[in-house]
């Protein structure tokens, strides 16, 4: 390695850290990535199941075609083909009616209209109300005003029916933003529908990993960085950033080791970053004080292993129940039938279950799953896991955009990535990847060789171009 290569320490090996580290290594910087846990991916990762030795995802993750920066990162790592994209989203209501949202030959934003008109869980009055609100969203170009109002209030103003709220707006927005409608800023809600459903005909295609999340991120990142003289340190905890004037001068690890670099990219969660920075640098400084206004929202995942495979679409959106999504991991991972059936259930904004004993929550979810999938009634549950994340995502409540910081911090050689930084996106792997790329852009700009790393959005197409 030439001595004059500039060194970057990337702190935190989640999606944001991986994006920043790989992009900077690609541009010739000497990158070291430091991560507390044994596997990479952060919240989008897996743990090793003691019973089987296999990697089990902390919680099922999905993506969409509109997530262009995540796609770019996965391409970079050579694992984009490990995401299976589906051009239909299946729904099941309490009366057992199945519907799907899928594309057609109509131009955007009308591409899903035929499937929407056939959607069996909604009546014509609901659909007319939803259509009216969709048109308003399409016309509403992004504006700071949208961050001042919650989407529940806005939907009320748009005179949405109770059924439209329960069977359309709530399932889509609560799972996309991990919050209740009353706590979702319109800026985020509009973003989901514009980018995800209205502007481009393939944007809504739903992507599901065909391997555990840790497998998607860990070995490919290590190999990518090693091939560029970079290095990954796992099971290494950052205790403190040492700041002098407007520069970070070192990072202290548990055990007393000190690391130094020219640039430091923090991709730590915001509460951890505030903890490891010296108090005198953050108190009274609006950039850091704003982080104290960010809040978390919880999410819960339930893994169910049965003695036989269970018939279920790759991803099933469940209406009218606490179970929000059921994922058929047997099918998605291509597991052999003799391994039995493996389903993964997701419950977003899961505050109401925070204090419930795990056995009671399991009984409740199992009853719901069996009501949705009759084959599960005949199958025996052989194993289960419940993973509760009290701090799963940042809460996208109104005002959140003003609190999200830019990736350039007031400390000149400290760039800040993380899905919670200012990207305009809700808490997603896409937001994390974007933030990592933006932080890397700032490093390259300071190096005097600016580069565009953030991938462009899918272009508005068809009739939607008039509204973009
Ligand atoms: C249960 C759940 C379900 C989700 N579902 C989806 C989904 O379906 N689709 C989607 O797009 N997004 C989903 N998300 C959101 C998505 O996972 C996150 O927005 C994204 O992964 C955040 O990435 P990040 O790199 O910004 O942060 P993180 O993933 O939190 O990365 C931070 C990293 O820093 C490390 N770290 C922390 N402290 C230290 C320390 N002191 N020293 C060293 N390292 C440290 C952590 O271990 C972690 O690896 C979900 C999140 C959760 C929790």
Short mmCIF file of N, CA and C in Angstrom, two decimals, residues 123-274:
data_model
loop_
_atom_site.label_atom_id
_atom_site.label_comp_id
_atom_site.label_asym_id
_atom_site.label_seq_id
_atom_site.Cartn_x
_atom_site.Cartn_y
_atom_site.Cartn_z
N UNK A 123 -64.47 -1.40 -1.35
CA UNK A 123 -65.66 -1.15 -2.17
C UNK A 123 -65.41 0.08 -3.05
N UNK A 124 -66.36 0.29 -3.98
CA UNK A 124 -66.18 1.37 -4.96
C UNK A 124 -66.01 2.73 -4.26
N UNK A 125 -66.80 2.97 -3.20
CA UNK A 125 -66.69 4.27 -2.50
C UNK A 125 -65.28 4.45 -1.90
N UNK A 126 -64.72 3.33 -1.39
CA UNK A 126 -63.35 3.41 -0.83
C UNK A 126 -62.38 3.76 -1.95
N UNK A 127 -62.57 3.10 -3.09
CA UNK A 127 -61.62 3.28 -4.20
C UNK A 127 -61.68 4.70 -4.77
N UNK A 128 -62.89 5.25 -4.82
CA UNK A 128 -63.02 6.63 -5.33
C UNK A 128 -62.29 7.58 -4.38
N UNK A 129 -62.48 7.36 -3.07
CA UNK A 129 -61.81 8.24 -2.08
C UNK A 129 -60.29 8.10 -2.21
N UNK A 130 -59.82 6.87 -2.35
CA UNK A 130 -58.36 6.65 -2.45
C UNK A 130 -57.83 7.31 -3.73
N UNK A 131 -58.57 7.17 -4.83
CA UNK A 131 -58.15 7.77 -6.10
C UNK A 131 -58.01 9.27 -5.98
N UNK A 132 -58.96 9.90 -5.25
CA UNK A 132 -58.91 11.36 -5.06
C UNK A 132 -57.64 11.75 -4.29
N UNK A 133 -57.37 10.98 -3.24
CA UNK A 133 -56.17 11.30 -2.43
C UNK A 133 -54.89 11.05 -3.22
N UNK A 134 -54.89 10.00 -4.03
CA UNK A 134 -53.69 9.70 -4.84
C UNK A 134 -53.39 10.84 -5.81
N UNK A 135 -54.45 11.39 -6.41
CA UNK A 135 -54.25 12.49 -7.34
C UNK A 135 -53.64 13.69 -6.61
N UNK A 136 -54.13 13.92 -5.38
CA UNK A 136 -53.58 15.04 -4.59
C UNK A 136 -52.10 14.79 -4.28
N UNK A 137 -51.76 13.54 -3.97
CA UNK A 137 -50.35 13.22 -3.66
C UNK A 137 -49.48 13.44 -4.91
N UNK A 138 -50.02 13.02 -6.03
CA UNK A 138 -49.28 13.16 -7.29
C UNK A 138 -49.01 14.63 -7.61
N UNK A 139 -50.00 15.47 -7.30
CA UNK A 139 -49.86 16.90 -7.60
C UNK A 139 -48.97 17.61 -6.58
N UNK A 140 -48.86 17.02 -5.38
CA UNK A 140 -48.15 17.72 -4.29
C UNK A 140 -46.65 17.50 -4.43
N UNK A 141 -45.98 18.44 -5.07
CA UNK A 141 -44.52 18.34 -5.18
C UNK A 141 -43.93 18.46 -3.77
N UNK A 142 -42.79 17.79 -3.51
CA UNK A 142 -42.20 17.86 -2.17
C UNK A 142 -42.04 19.30 -1.68
N UNK A 143 -42.47 19.58 -0.44
CA UNK A 143 -42.44 20.93 0.12
C UNK A 143 -42.30 20.80 1.65
N UNK A 144 -41.49 21.69 2.29
CA UNK A 144 -41.30 21.58 3.75
C UNK A 144 -42.61 21.58 4.53
N UNK A 145 -43.64 22.23 4.00
CA UNK A 145 -44.94 22.27 4.66
C UNK A 145 -45.49 20.87 4.94
N UNK A 146 -45.15 19.93 4.04
CA UNK A 146 -45.68 18.56 4.18
C UNK A 146 -45.13 17.88 5.43
N UNK A 147 -44.04 18.38 5.96
CA UNK A 147 -43.45 17.76 7.15
C UNK A 147 -44.10 18.30 8.43
N UNK A 148 -45.06 19.24 8.28
CA UNK A 148 -45.64 19.84 9.49
C UNK A 148 -46.94 19.16 9.86
N UNK A 149 -47.42 18.24 9.04
CA UNK A 149 -48.74 17.67 9.29
C UNK A 149 -48.65 16.14 9.24
N UNK A 150 -49.42 15.47 10.12
CA UNK A 150 -49.40 14.01 10.11
C UNK A 150 -50.39 13.49 9.07
N UNK A 151 -50.10 12.30 8.57
CA UNK A 151 -50.89 11.80 7.44
C UNK A 151 -52.31 11.40 7.86
N UNK A 152 -52.52 11.06 9.15
CA UNK A 152 -53.88 10.71 9.60
C UNK A 152 -54.78 11.94 9.45
N UNK A 153 -54.26 13.11 9.86
CA UNK A 153 -55.03 14.35 9.74
C UNK A 153 -55.30 14.66 8.27
N UNK A 154 -54.28 14.48 7.45
CA UNK A 154 -54.44 14.79 6.03
C UNK A 154 -55.47 13.85 5.38
N UNK A 155 -55.43 12.57 5.75
CA UNK A 155 -56.38 11.61 5.16
C UNK A 155 -57.81 11.93 5.60
N UNK A 156 -57.92 12.42 6.84
CA UNK A 156 -59.25 12.82 7.33
C UNK A 156 -59.77 13.98 6.48
N UNK A 157 -58.87 14.94 6.22
CA UNK A 157 -59.25 16.10 5.38
C UNK A 157 -59.65 15.62 3.98
N UNK A 158 -59.01 14.55 3.52
CA UNK A 158 -59.30 14.03 2.18
C UNK A 158 -60.53 13.10 2.20
N UNK A 159 -61.23 13.07 3.33
CA UNK A 159 -62.48 12.32 3.51
C UNK A 159 -62.35 10.87 3.07
N UNK A 160 -61.34 10.20 3.66
CA UNK A 160 -61.16 8.78 3.37
C UNK A 160 -62.15 7.95 4.20
N UNK A 161 -62.62 6.87 3.65
CA UNK A 161 -63.57 6.01 4.37
C UNK A 161 -62.82 5.22 5.43
N UNK A 162 -63.57 4.69 6.39
CA UNK A 162 -62.95 3.90 7.46
C UNK A 162 -62.27 2.67 6.86
N UNK A 163 -62.93 2.06 5.85
CA UNK A 163 -62.36 0.84 5.25
C UNK A 163 -61.09 1.16 4.44
N UNK A 164 -61.11 2.29 3.76
CA UNK A 164 -59.91 2.69 3.01
C UNK A 164 -58.73 2.90 3.95
N UNK A 165 -59.01 3.50 5.13
CA UNK A 165 -57.94 3.71 6.10
C UNK A 165 -57.40 2.38 6.60
N UNK A 166 -58.34 1.49 6.94
CA UNK A 166 -57.97 0.22 7.59
C UNK A 166 -57.34 -0.76 6.61
N UNK A 167 -57.82 -0.75 5.37
CA UNK A 167 -57.38 -1.80 4.45
C UNK A 167 -56.45 -1.29 3.33
N UNK A 168 -56.18 -0.01 3.30
CA UNK A 168 -55.28 0.49 2.27
C UNK A 168 -54.17 1.36 2.88
N UNK A 169 -54.57 2.51 3.42
CA UNK A 169 -53.55 3.46 3.89
C UNK A 169 -52.74 2.90 5.03
N UNK A 170 -53.46 2.33 6.03
CA UNK A 170 -52.72 1.85 7.20
C UNK A 170 -51.75 0.72 6.84
N UNK A 171 -52.20 -0.36 6.18
CA UNK A 171 -51.24 -1.44 5.90
C UNK A 171 -50.02 -0.99 5.12
N UNK A 172 -50.21 -0.13 4.13
CA UNK A 172 -49.06 0.27 3.31
C UNK A 172 -48.14 1.21 4.09
N UNK A 173 -48.74 2.24 4.70
CA UNK A 173 -47.87 3.25 5.33
C UNK A 173 -47.24 2.77 6.63
N UNK A 174 -48.00 2.03 7.44
CA UNK A 174 -47.44 1.59 8.71
C UNK A 174 -46.29 0.62 8.47
N UNK A 175 -46.41 -0.25 7.46
CA UNK A 175 -45.28 -1.16 7.23
C UNK A 175 -44.12 -0.44 6.53
N UNK A 176 -44.40 0.55 5.71
CA UNK A 176 -43.29 1.26 5.04
C UNK A 176 -42.58 2.22 5.99
N UNK A 177 -43.32 2.83 6.91
CA UNK A 177 -42.72 3.86 7.78
C UNK A 177 -42.53 3.40 9.22
N UNK A 178 -43.04 2.21 9.57
CA UNK A 178 -42.94 1.67 10.93
C UNK A 178 -43.49 2.65 11.98
N UNK A 179 -44.62 3.24 11.69
CA UNK A 179 -45.28 4.12 12.66
C UNK A 179 -46.79 4.11 12.41
N UNK A 180 -47.53 4.56 13.43
CA UNK A 180 -48.98 4.73 13.28
C UNK A 180 -49.22 5.97 12.42
N UNK A 181 -50.38 5.98 11.73
CA UNK A 181 -50.68 7.08 10.80
C UNK A 181 -50.59 8.45 11.49
N UNK A 182 -51.00 8.49 12.78
CA UNK A 182 -51.01 9.76 13.52
C UNK A 182 -49.60 10.28 13.74
N UNK A 183 -48.59 9.42 13.58
CA UNK A 183 -47.20 9.81 13.85
C UNK A 183 -46.35 9.78 12.59
N UNK A 184 -47.00 9.75 11.43
CA UNK A 184 -46.23 9.76 10.18
C UNK A 184 -46.37 11.13 9.52
N UNK A 185 -45.22 11.76 9.27
CA UNK A 185 -45.24 13.05 8.56
C UNK A 185 -45.74 12.83 7.13
N UNK A 186 -46.52 13.80 6.64
CA UNK A 186 -47.01 13.69 5.25
C UNK A 186 -45.84 13.64 4.27
N UNK A 187 -44.72 14.28 4.63
CA UNK A 187 -43.56 14.27 3.72
C UNK A 187 -43.15 12.82 3.44
N UNK A 188 -43.15 11.99 4.48
CA UNK A 188 -42.75 10.59 4.30
C UNK A 188 -43.84 9.79 3.59
N UNK A 189 -45.08 10.03 3.98
CA UNK A 189 -46.19 9.27 3.37
C UNK A 189 -46.25 9.56 1.87
N UNK A 190 -46.13 10.83 1.49
CA UNK A 190 -46.21 11.20 0.08
C UNK A 190 -45.04 10.58 -0.69
N UNK A 191 -43.88 10.57 -0.04
CA UNK A 191 -42.67 10.01 -0.68
C UNK A 191 -42.91 8.54 -1.02
N UNK A 192 -43.49 7.80 -0.06
CA UNK A 192 -43.73 6.37 -0.29
C UNK A 192 -44.60 6.18 -1.53
N UNK A 193 -45.68 6.95 -1.62
CA UNK A 193 -46.60 6.72 -2.75
C UNK A 193 -46.05 7.27 -4.06
N UNK A 194 -45.41 8.43 -4.00
CA UNK A 194 -44.87 8.99 -5.27
C UNK A 194 -43.77 8.09 -5.82
N UNK A 195 -42.74 7.82 -4.97
CA UNK A 195 -41.58 7.06 -5.46
C UNK A 195 -41.91 5.58 -5.62
N UNK A 196 -42.75 5.06 -4.71
CA UNK A 196 -42.97 3.62 -4.69
C UNK A 196 -44.09 3.14 -5.60
N UNK A 197 -45.05 3.98 -5.87
CA UNK A 197 -46.22 3.47 -6.59
C UNK A 197 -46.63 4.29 -7.82
N UNK A 198 -46.32 5.60 -7.84
CA UNK A 198 -46.97 6.43 -8.86
C UNK A 198 -46.08 6.83 -10.04
N UNK A 199 -44.80 7.09 -9.78
CA UNK A 199 -44.00 7.74 -10.83
C UNK A 199 -43.40 6.78 -11.87
N UNK A 200 -43.16 5.54 -11.47
CA UNK A 200 -42.49 4.61 -12.38
C UNK A 200 -43.20 3.24 -12.31
N UNK A 201 -43.44 2.59 -13.45
CA UNK A 201 -44.27 1.37 -13.42
C UNK A 201 -43.64 0.18 -12.70
N UNK A 202 -42.31 0.16 -12.55
CA UNK A 202 -41.72 -0.98 -11.83
C UNK A 202 -41.33 -0.65 -10.39
N UNK A 203 -41.55 0.60 -10.00
CA UNK A 203 -41.06 1.04 -8.68
C UNK A 203 -41.62 0.19 -7.55
N UNK A 204 -42.85 -0.30 -7.67
CA UNK A 204 -43.48 -1.02 -6.55
C UNK A 204 -43.03 -2.47 -6.47
N UNK A 205 -42.30 -2.97 -7.45
CA UNK A 205 -41.88 -4.38 -7.41
C UNK A 205 -41.15 -4.66 -6.10
N UNK A 206 -41.60 -5.69 -5.43
CA UNK A 206 -41.17 -5.96 -4.06
C UNK A 206 -40.01 -6.94 -4.07
N UNK A 207 -38.91 -6.58 -3.44
CA UNK A 207 -37.71 -7.42 -3.44
C UNK A 207 -37.51 -8.12 -2.11
N UNK A 208 -37.25 -9.43 -2.20
CA UNK A 208 -37.06 -10.23 -0.98
C UNK A 208 -35.73 -10.98 -1.10
N UNK A 209 -34.88 -10.90 -0.08
CA UNK A 209 -33.60 -11.62 -0.16
C UNK A 209 -33.81 -13.13 -0.21
N UNK A 210 -32.95 -13.81 -0.98
CA UNK A 210 -33.03 -15.27 -1.07
C UNK A 210 -31.96 -15.93 -0.19
N UNK A 211 -31.25 -15.12 0.57
CA UNK A 211 -30.26 -15.63 1.54
C UNK A 211 -30.43 -14.81 2.83
N UNK A 212 -29.92 -15.32 3.96
CA UNK A 212 -30.00 -14.51 5.19
C UNK A 212 -29.31 -13.16 4.99
N UNK A 213 -29.79 -12.15 5.70
CA UNK A 213 -29.26 -10.79 5.51
C UNK A 213 -27.76 -10.71 5.81
N UNK A 214 -27.31 -11.42 6.83
CA UNK A 214 -25.88 -11.36 7.17
C UNK A 214 -25.05 -11.93 6.03
N UNK A 215 -25.58 -12.89 5.31
CA UNK A 215 -24.86 -13.49 4.19
C UNK A 215 -24.81 -12.52 3.01
N UNK A 216 -25.87 -11.72 2.90
CA UNK A 216 -25.91 -10.70 1.84
C UNK A 216 -24.80 -9.66 2.05
N UNK A 217 -24.56 -9.33 3.33
CA UNK A 217 -23.68 -8.20 3.61
C UNK A 217 -22.27 -8.56 4.11
N UNK A 218 -22.14 -9.61 4.92
CA UNK A 218 -20.86 -9.80 5.63
C UNK A 218 -19.70 -10.19 4.69
N UNK A 219 -19.75 -11.40 4.17
CA UNK A 219 -18.59 -11.88 3.38
C UNK A 219 -18.36 -11.02 2.13
N UNK A 220 -19.43 -10.61 1.41
CA UNK A 220 -19.17 -9.75 0.24
C UNK A 220 -18.47 -8.43 0.59
N UNK A 221 -18.81 -7.83 1.74
CA UNK A 221 -18.16 -6.57 2.13
C UNK A 221 -16.70 -6.81 2.50
N UNK A 222 -16.47 -7.87 3.27
CA UNK A 222 -15.10 -8.17 3.68
C UNK A 222 -14.24 -8.40 2.43
N UNK A 223 -14.76 -9.19 1.49
CA UNK A 223 -14.00 -9.49 0.27
C UNK A 223 -13.77 -8.22 -0.55
N UNK A 224 -14.81 -7.38 -0.65
CA UNK A 224 -14.72 -6.14 -1.44
C UNK A 224 -13.63 -5.23 -0.88
N UNK A 225 -13.62 -5.06 0.44
CA UNK A 225 -12.64 -4.16 1.05
C UNK A 225 -11.24 -4.76 0.99
N UNK A 226 -11.15 -6.06 1.26
CA UNK A 226 -9.81 -6.69 1.22
C UNK A 226 -9.19 -6.56 -0.17
N UNK A 227 -10.03 -6.68 -1.20
CA UNK A 227 -9.51 -6.59 -2.58
C UNK A 227 -8.98 -5.19 -2.88
N UNK A 228 -9.36 -4.21 -2.05
CA UNK A 228 -8.90 -2.82 -2.25
C UNK A 228 -8.02 -2.36 -1.08
N UNK A 229 -7.32 -3.32 -0.47
CA UNK A 229 -6.41 -3.05 0.65
C UNK A 229 -7.12 -2.49 1.87
N UNK A 230 -8.42 -2.71 1.96
CA UNK A 230 -9.17 -2.27 3.14
C UNK A 230 -9.23 -3.38 4.17
N UNK A 231 -9.95 -3.11 5.27
CA UNK A 231 -9.91 -4.05 6.37
C UNK A 231 -11.20 -3.92 7.17
N UNK A 232 -11.73 -5.05 7.64
CA UNK A 232 -12.93 -5.02 8.50
C UNK A 232 -12.55 -5.57 9.87
N UNK A 233 -12.85 -4.82 10.92
CA UNK A 233 -12.65 -5.30 12.30
C UNK A 233 -14.01 -5.54 12.90
N UNK A 234 -14.39 -6.79 13.10
CA UNK A 234 -15.66 -7.08 13.77
C UNK A 234 -15.40 -7.28 15.26
N UNK A 235 -16.47 -7.39 16.01
CA UNK A 235 -16.42 -7.58 17.47
C UNK A 235 -15.49 -6.56 18.13
N UNK A 236 -15.58 -5.35 17.62
CA UNK A 236 -14.75 -4.25 18.11
C UNK A 236 -15.68 -3.07 18.43
N UNK A 237 -15.67 -2.66 19.70
CA UNK A 237 -16.62 -1.63 20.13
C UNK A 237 -15.94 -0.28 20.28
N UNK A 238 -16.57 0.74 19.72
CA UNK A 238 -16.05 2.11 19.84
C UNK A 238 -16.56 2.70 21.15
N UNK A 239 -15.61 3.20 21.95
CA UNK A 239 -15.99 3.78 23.25
C UNK A 239 -16.08 5.29 23.17
N UNK A 240 -15.15 5.90 22.45
CA UNK A 240 -15.11 7.37 22.44
C UNK A 240 -14.43 7.92 21.20
N UNK A 241 -14.95 9.03 20.73
CA UNK A 241 -14.25 9.79 19.68
C UNK A 241 -13.49 10.91 20.40
N UNK A 242 -12.24 11.08 20.04
CA UNK A 242 -11.44 12.14 20.64
C UNK A 242 -11.46 13.35 19.70
N UNK A 243 -11.95 14.47 20.22
CA UNK A 243 -12.10 15.67 19.38
C UNK A 243 -11.21 16.79 19.92
N UNK A 244 -10.46 17.40 19.00
CA UNK A 244 -9.68 18.60 19.36
C UNK A 244 -10.01 19.68 18.36
N UNK A 245 -10.53 20.81 18.84
CA UNK A 245 -10.95 21.89 17.93
C UNK A 245 -12.04 21.36 17.02
N UNK A 246 -11.83 21.55 15.70
CA UNK A 246 -12.87 21.08 14.78
C UNK A 246 -12.44 19.79 14.07
N UNK A 247 -11.65 18.98 14.79
CA UNK A 247 -11.20 17.71 14.17
C UNK A 247 -11.30 16.55 15.13
N UNK A 248 -11.64 15.38 14.60
CA UNK A 248 -11.49 14.15 15.37
C UNK A 248 -10.03 13.75 15.24
N UNK A 249 -9.41 13.40 16.39
CA UNK A 249 -7.99 13.04 16.33
C UNK A 249 -7.76 11.57 16.64
N UNK A 250 -8.82 10.87 17.05
CA UNK A 250 -8.64 9.45 17.33
C UNK A 250 -9.93 8.82 17.80
N UNK A 251 -9.92 7.49 17.79
CA UNK A 251 -11.09 6.72 18.26
C UNK A 251 -10.58 5.72 19.28
N UNK A 252 -11.23 5.71 20.44
CA UNK A 252 -10.83 4.80 21.50
C UNK A 252 -11.74 3.58 21.49
N UNK A 253 -11.14 2.39 21.48
CA UNK A 253 -11.93 1.15 21.46
C UNK A 253 -11.98 0.55 22.86
N UNK A 254 -12.96 -0.31 23.10
CA UNK A 254 -12.99 -1.04 24.36
C UNK A 254 -11.68 -1.83 24.45
N UNK A 255 -11.06 -1.79 25.60
CA UNK A 255 -9.78 -2.48 25.74
C UNK A 255 -8.61 -1.51 25.61
N UNK A 256 -8.91 -0.28 25.19
CA UNK A 256 -7.89 0.76 25.21
C UNK A 256 -7.16 1.02 23.90
N UNK A 257 -7.41 0.20 22.86
CA UNK A 257 -6.74 0.47 21.58
C UNK A 257 -7.21 1.82 21.02
N UNK A 258 -6.29 2.53 20.39
CA UNK A 258 -6.63 3.82 19.79
C UNK A 258 -6.36 3.73 18.30
N UNK A 259 -7.35 4.15 17.50
CA UNK A 259 -7.19 4.14 16.04
C UNK A 259 -7.19 5.58 15.55
N UNK A 260 -6.44 5.83 14.49
CA UNK A 260 -6.38 7.18 13.92
C UNK A 260 -6.54 7.13 12.42
N UNK A 261 -7.08 8.20 11.86
CA UNK A 261 -7.26 8.27 10.41
C UNK A 261 -7.32 9.73 10.00
N UNK A 262 -7.39 9.97 8.69
CA UNK A 262 -7.57 11.34 8.21
C UNK A 262 -9.05 11.75 8.28
N UNK A 263 -9.92 10.78 7.96
CA UNK A 263 -11.37 11.03 8.01
C UNK A 263 -12.03 9.97 8.86
N UNK A 264 -13.15 10.36 9.48
CA UNK A 264 -13.94 9.43 10.28
C UNK A 264 -15.38 9.51 9.77
N UNK A 265 -15.90 8.38 9.31
CA UNK A 265 -17.32 8.36 8.92
C UNK A 265 -18.06 7.59 9.99
N UNK A 266 -18.90 8.30 10.75
CA UNK A 266 -19.72 7.59 11.74
C UNK A 266 -20.94 7.04 11.03
N UNK A 267 -21.15 5.73 11.16
CA UNK A 267 -22.41 5.13 10.68
C UNK A 267 -23.06 4.42 11.86
N UNK A 268 -22.92 5.06 13.02
CA UNK A 268 -23.49 4.54 14.27
C UNK A 268 -24.92 5.03 14.42
N UNK A 269 -25.76 4.33 15.19
CA UNK A 269 -27.08 4.89 15.50
C UNK A 269 -26.93 6.24 16.22
N UNK A 270 -27.94 7.11 16.11
CA UNK A 270 -27.75 8.48 16.63
C UNK A 270 -27.56 8.52 18.14
N UNK A 271 -28.21 7.62 18.88
CA UNK A 271 -28.03 7.65 20.34
C UNK A 271 -26.61 7.21 20.71
N UNK A 272 -26.05 6.27 19.96
CA UNK A 272 -24.68 5.81 20.24
C UNK A 272 -23.69 6.92 19.88
N UNK A 273 -23.93 7.58 18.76
CA UNK A 273 -23.01 8.66 18.35
C UNK A 273 -22.97 9.76 19.40
N UNK A 274 -24.15 10.14 19.92
CA UNK A 274 -24.18 11.18 20.96
C UNK A 274 -23.42 10.73 22.20
#
